[in-house]
mmCIF file of C-alpha atoms and ligand atoms in Angstrom:
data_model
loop_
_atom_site.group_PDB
_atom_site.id
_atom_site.type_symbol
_atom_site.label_atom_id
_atom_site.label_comp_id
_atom_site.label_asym_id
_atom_site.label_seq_id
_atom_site.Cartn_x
_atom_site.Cartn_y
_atom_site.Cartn_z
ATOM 1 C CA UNK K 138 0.000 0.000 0.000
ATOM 2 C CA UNK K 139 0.854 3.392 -0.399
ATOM 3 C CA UNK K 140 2.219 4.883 2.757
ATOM 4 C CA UNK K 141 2.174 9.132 2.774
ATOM 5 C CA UNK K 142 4.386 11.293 4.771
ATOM 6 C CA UNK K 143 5.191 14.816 5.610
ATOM 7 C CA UNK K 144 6.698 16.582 2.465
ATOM 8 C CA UNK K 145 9.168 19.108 3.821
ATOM 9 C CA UNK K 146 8.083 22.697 4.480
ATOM 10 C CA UNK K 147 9.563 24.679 1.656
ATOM 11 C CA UNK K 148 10.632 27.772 4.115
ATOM 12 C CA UNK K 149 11.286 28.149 8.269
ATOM 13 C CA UNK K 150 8.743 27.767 10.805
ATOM 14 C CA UNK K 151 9.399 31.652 11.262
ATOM 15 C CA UNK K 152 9.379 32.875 7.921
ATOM 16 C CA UNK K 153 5.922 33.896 7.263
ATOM 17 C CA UNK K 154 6.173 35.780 10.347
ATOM 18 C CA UNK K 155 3.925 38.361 11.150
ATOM 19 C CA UNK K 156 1.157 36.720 9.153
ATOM 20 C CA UNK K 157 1.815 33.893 10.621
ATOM 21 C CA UNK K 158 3.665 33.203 13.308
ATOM 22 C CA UNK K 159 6.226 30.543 14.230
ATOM 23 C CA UNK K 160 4.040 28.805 17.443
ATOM 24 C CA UNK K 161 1.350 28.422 14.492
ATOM 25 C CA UNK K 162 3.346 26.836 11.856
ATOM 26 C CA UNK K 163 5.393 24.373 14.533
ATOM 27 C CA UNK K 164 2.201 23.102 15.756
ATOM 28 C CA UNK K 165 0.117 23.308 12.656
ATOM 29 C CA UNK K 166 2.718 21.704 10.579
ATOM 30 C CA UNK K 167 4.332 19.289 13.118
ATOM 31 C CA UNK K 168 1.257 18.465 14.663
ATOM 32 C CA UNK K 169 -2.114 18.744 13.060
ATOM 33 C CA UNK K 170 -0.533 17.401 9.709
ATOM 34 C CA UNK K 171 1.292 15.247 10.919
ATOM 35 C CA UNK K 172 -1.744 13.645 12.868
ATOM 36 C CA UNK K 173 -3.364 13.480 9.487
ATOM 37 C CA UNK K 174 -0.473 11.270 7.697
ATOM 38 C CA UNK K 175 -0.822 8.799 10.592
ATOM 39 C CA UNK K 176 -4.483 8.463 10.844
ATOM 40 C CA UNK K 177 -4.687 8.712 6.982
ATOM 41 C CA UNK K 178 -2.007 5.187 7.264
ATOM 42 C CA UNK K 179 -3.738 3.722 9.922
ATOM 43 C CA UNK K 180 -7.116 4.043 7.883
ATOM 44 C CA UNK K 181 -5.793 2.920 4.802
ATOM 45 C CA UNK K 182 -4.563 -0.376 6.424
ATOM 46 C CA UNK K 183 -5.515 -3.599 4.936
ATOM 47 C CA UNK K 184 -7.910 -1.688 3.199
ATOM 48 C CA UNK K 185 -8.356 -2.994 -0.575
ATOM 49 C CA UNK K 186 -8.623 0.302 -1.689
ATOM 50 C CA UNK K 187 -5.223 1.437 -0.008
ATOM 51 C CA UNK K 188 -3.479 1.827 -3.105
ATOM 52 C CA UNK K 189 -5.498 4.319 -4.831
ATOM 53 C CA UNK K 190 -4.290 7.711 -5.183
ATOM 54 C CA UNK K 191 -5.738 10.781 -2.803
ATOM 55 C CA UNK K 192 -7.544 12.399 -5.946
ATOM 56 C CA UNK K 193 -9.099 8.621 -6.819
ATOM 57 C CA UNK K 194 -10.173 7.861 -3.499
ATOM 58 C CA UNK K 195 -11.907 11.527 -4.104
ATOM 59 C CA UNK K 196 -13.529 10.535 -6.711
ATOM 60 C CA UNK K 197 -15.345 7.698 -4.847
ATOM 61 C CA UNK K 198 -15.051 9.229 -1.121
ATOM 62 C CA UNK K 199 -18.925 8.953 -0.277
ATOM 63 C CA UNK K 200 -18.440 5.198 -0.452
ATOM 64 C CA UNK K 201 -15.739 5.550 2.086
ATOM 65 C CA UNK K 202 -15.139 5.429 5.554
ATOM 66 C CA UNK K 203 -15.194 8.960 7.364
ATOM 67 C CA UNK K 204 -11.715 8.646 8.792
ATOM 68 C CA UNK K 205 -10.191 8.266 4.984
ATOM 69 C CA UNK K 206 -12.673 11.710 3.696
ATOM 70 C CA UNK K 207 -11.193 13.659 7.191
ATOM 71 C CA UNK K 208 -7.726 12.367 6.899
ATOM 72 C CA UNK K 209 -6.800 12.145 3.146
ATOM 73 C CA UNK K 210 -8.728 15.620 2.703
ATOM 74 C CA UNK K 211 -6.207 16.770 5.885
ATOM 75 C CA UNK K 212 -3.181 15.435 3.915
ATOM 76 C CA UNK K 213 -4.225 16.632 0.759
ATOM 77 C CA UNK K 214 -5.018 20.083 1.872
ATOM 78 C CA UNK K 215 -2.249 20.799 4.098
ATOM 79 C CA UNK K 216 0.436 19.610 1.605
ATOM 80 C CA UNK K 217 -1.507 22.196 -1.043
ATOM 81 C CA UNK K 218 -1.417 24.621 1.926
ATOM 82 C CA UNK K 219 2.370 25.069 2.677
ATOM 83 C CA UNK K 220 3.700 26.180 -0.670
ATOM 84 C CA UNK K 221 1.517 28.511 -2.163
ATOM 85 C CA UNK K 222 3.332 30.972 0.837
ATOM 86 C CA UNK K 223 6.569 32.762 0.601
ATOM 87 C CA UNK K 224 7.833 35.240 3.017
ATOM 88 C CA UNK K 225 6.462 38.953 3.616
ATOM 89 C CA UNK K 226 8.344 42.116 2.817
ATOM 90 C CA UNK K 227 8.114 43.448 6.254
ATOM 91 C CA UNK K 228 9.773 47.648 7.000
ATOM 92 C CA UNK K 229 11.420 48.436 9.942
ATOM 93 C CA UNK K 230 8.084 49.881 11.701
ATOM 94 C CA UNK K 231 6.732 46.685 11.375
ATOM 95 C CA UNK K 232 4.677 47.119 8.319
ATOM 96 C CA UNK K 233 4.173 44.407 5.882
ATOM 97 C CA UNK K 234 4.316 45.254 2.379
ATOM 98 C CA UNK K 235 1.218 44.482 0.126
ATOM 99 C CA UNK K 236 1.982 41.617 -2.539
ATOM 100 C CA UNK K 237 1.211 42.090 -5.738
ATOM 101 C CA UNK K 238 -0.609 39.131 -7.818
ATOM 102 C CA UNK K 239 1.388 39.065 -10.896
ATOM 103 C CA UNK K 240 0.614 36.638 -14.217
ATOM 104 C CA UNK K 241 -1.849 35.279 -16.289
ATOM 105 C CA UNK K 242 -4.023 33.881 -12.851
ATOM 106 C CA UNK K 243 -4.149 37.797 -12.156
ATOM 107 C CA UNK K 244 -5.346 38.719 -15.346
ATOM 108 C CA UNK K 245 -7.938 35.924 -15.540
ATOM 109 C CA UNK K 246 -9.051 36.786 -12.198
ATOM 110 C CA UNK K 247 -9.600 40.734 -13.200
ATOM 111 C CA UNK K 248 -11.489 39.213 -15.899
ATOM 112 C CA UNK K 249 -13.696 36.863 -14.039
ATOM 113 C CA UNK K 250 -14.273 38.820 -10.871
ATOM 114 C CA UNK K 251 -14.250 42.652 -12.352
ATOM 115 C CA UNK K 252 -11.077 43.627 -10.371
ATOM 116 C CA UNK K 253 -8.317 42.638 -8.571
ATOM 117 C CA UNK K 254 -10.313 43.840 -5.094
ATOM 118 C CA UNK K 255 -13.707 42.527 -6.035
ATOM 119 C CA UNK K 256 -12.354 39.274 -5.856
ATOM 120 C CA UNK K 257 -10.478 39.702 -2.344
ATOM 121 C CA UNK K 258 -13.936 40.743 -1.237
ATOM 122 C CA UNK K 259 -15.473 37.229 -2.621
ATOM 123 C CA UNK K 260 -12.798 35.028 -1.020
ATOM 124 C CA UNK K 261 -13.047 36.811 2.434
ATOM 125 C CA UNK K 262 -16.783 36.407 2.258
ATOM 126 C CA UNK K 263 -16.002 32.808 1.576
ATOM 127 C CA UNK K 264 -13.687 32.546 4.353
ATOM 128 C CA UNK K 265 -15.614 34.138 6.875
ATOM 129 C CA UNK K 266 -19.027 32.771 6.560
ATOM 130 C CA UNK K 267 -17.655 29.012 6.298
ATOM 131 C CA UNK K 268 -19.280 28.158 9.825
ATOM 132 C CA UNK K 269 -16.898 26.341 12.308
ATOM 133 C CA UNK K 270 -13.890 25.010 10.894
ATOM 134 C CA UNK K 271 -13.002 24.697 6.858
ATOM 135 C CA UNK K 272 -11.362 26.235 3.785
ATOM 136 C CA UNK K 273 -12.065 28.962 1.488
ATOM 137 C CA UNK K 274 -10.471 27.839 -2.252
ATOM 138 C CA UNK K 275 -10.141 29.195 -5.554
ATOM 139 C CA UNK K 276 -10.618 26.595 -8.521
ATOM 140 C CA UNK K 277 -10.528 26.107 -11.966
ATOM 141 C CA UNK K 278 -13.856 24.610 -13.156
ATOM 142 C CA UNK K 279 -12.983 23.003 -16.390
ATOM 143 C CA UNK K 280 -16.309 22.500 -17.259
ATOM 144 C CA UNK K 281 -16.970 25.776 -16.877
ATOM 145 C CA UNK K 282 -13.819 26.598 -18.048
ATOM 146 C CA UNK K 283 -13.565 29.196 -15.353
ATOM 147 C CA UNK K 284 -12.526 30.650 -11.484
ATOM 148 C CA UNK K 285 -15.128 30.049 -8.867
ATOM 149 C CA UNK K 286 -14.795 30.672 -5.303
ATOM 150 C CA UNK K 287 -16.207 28.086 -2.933
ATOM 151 C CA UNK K 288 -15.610 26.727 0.829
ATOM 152 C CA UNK K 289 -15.731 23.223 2.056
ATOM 153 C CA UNK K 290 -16.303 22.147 5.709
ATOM 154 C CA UNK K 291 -14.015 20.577 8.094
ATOM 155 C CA UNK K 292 -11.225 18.711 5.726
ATOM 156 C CA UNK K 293 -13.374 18.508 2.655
ATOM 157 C CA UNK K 294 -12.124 20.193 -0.799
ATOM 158 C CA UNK K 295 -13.237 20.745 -4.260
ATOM 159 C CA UNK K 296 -12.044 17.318 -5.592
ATOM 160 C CA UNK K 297 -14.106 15.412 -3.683
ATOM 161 C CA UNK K 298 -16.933 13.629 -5.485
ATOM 162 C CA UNK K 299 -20.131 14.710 -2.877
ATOM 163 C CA UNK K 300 -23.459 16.681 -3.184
ATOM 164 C CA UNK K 301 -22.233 19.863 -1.339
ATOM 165 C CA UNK K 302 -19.247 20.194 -3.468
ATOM 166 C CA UNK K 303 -18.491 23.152 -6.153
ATOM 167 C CA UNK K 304 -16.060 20.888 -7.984
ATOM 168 C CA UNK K 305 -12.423 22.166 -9.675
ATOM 169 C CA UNK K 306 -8.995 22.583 -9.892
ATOM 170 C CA UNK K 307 -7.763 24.283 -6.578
ATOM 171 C CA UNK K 308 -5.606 27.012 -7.708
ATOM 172 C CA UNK K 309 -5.472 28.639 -4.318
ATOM 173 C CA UNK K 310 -6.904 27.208 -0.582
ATOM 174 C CA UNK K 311 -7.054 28.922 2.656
ATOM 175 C CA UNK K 312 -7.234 27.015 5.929
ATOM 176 C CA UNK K 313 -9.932 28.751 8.592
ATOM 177 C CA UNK K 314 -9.671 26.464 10.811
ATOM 178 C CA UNK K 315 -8.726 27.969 14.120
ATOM 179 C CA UNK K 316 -6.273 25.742 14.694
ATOM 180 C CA UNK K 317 -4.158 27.950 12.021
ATOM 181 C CA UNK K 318 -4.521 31.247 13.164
ATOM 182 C CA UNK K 319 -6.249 31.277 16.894
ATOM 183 C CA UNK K 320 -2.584 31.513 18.971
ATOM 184 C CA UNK K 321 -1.575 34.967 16.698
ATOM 185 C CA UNK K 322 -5.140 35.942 15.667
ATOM 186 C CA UNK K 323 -7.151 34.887 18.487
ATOM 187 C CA UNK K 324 -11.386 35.151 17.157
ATOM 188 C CA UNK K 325 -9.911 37.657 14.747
ATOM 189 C CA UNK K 326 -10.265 35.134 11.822
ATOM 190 C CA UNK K 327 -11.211 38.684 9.727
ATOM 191 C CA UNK K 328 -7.128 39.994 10.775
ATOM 192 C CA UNK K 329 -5.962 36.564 9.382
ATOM 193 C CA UNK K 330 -7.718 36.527 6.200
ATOM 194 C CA UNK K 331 -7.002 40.116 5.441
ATOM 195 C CA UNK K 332 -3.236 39.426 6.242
ATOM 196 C CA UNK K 333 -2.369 36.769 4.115
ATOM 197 C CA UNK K 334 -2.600 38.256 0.795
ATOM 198 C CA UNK K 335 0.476 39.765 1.139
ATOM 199 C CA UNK K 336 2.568 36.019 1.828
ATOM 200 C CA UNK K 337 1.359 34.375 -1.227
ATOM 201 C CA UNK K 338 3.684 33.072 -3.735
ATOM 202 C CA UNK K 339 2.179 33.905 -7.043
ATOM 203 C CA UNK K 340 4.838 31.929 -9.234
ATOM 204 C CA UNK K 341 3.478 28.879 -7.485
ATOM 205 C CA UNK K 342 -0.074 29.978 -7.417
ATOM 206 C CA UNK K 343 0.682 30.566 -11.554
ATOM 207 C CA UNK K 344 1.976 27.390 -12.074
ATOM 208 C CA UNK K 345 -0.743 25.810 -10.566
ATOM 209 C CA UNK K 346 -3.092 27.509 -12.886
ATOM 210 C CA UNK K 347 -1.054 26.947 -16.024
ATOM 211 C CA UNK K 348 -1.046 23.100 -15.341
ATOM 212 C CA UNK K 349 -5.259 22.859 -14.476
ATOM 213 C CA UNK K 350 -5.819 24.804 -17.825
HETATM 214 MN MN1 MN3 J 427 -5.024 23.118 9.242
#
């Protein structure tokens, strides 16, 4: 069977720093993920569909067992989480310098949303009315053949083959669970998602979009 692991973090446990802090990343990446490679092992155990892929056990996750949906979702999402992050320009006083989204995802998403801001305000209305614990994501639909912005509860995600689902390409995923942003952030999950703009890495976010067109 396939057994997953941790892929390294591409950057320090300080480096996105103010956004978000080192205590965060250490426990969200050493812990939380972590917990979901091992459970996602355990469940897969035996199992005769351990060798499937994450995105084909997706495809058929209503027909399995909650632990694989919660787990291989954590797995999945985390290890799409880490990398589309790079380190803020932060100024002496303490001010972090806003990032710029660069490339043909910017463009498209000018086109589809109206502006640059427009869209912002759609993803942090995503983010912030996703009830308890989730993830606000950007996709490609290629039926569509456009950007939509959706949430998913708890560790679902937009690949997943169930009712709720706005399916796609995730191009882009943000993690409101509190667990990534209550030590810095406290209830302020408004601070968070208005913060983190300014740490993403839009070569990666670019490449991602290249490759699901
Ligand atoms: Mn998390």
């Amino acid at each position: 069977m396939s057994t997953y692991k941790l892929e390294p973090l591409p950057y320090g446990y300080d480096a996105l720093a103010p956004v978000i802090d080192a205590q965060t990343m250490t426990i969200h990446y050493s812990r939380h993920h972590q917990a979901y490679v091992d459970n996602l092992n355990k469940g897969l155990e035996g199992k005769p569909y351990a060798d499937l892929g994450l995105e084909q056990l997706f495809a058929k996750i209503s027909e399995l067992p909650p632990v694989i949906r919660n787990n291989g979702g954590g797995h999945y999402n985390h290890t799409f989480f880490w990398p589309q992050f790079s380190a803020p320009a932060v100024s002496e006083n303490n001010t972090i310098a806003e990032r710029k989204a660069t490339g043909e995802l910017a463009t498209e998403i000018i086109h589809t949303f109206g502006s640059f801001e427009a869209f912002k305000t759609k993803f942090a209305e995503a983010a912030m009315t996703r009830f308890g614990s989730g993830w606000a994501w950007l996709v490609w639909s290629k039926d569509e053949q456009q950007l939509k912005i959706t949430s998913t509860a708890n560790q679902d995600n937009p690949l997943m083959e169930l009712p709720e689902i706005v399916k796609g390409t995730p191009i882009l995923g943000l993690d409101v669970w509190e667990h990534a942003y209550y030590l810095h952030y406290q209830n302020r999950r408004a601070a968070y998602v208005d913060n983190f703009w300014n740490i993403l890495n839009w070569d990666v976010l670019n490449d991602r979009f290249a490759k699901a067109k």
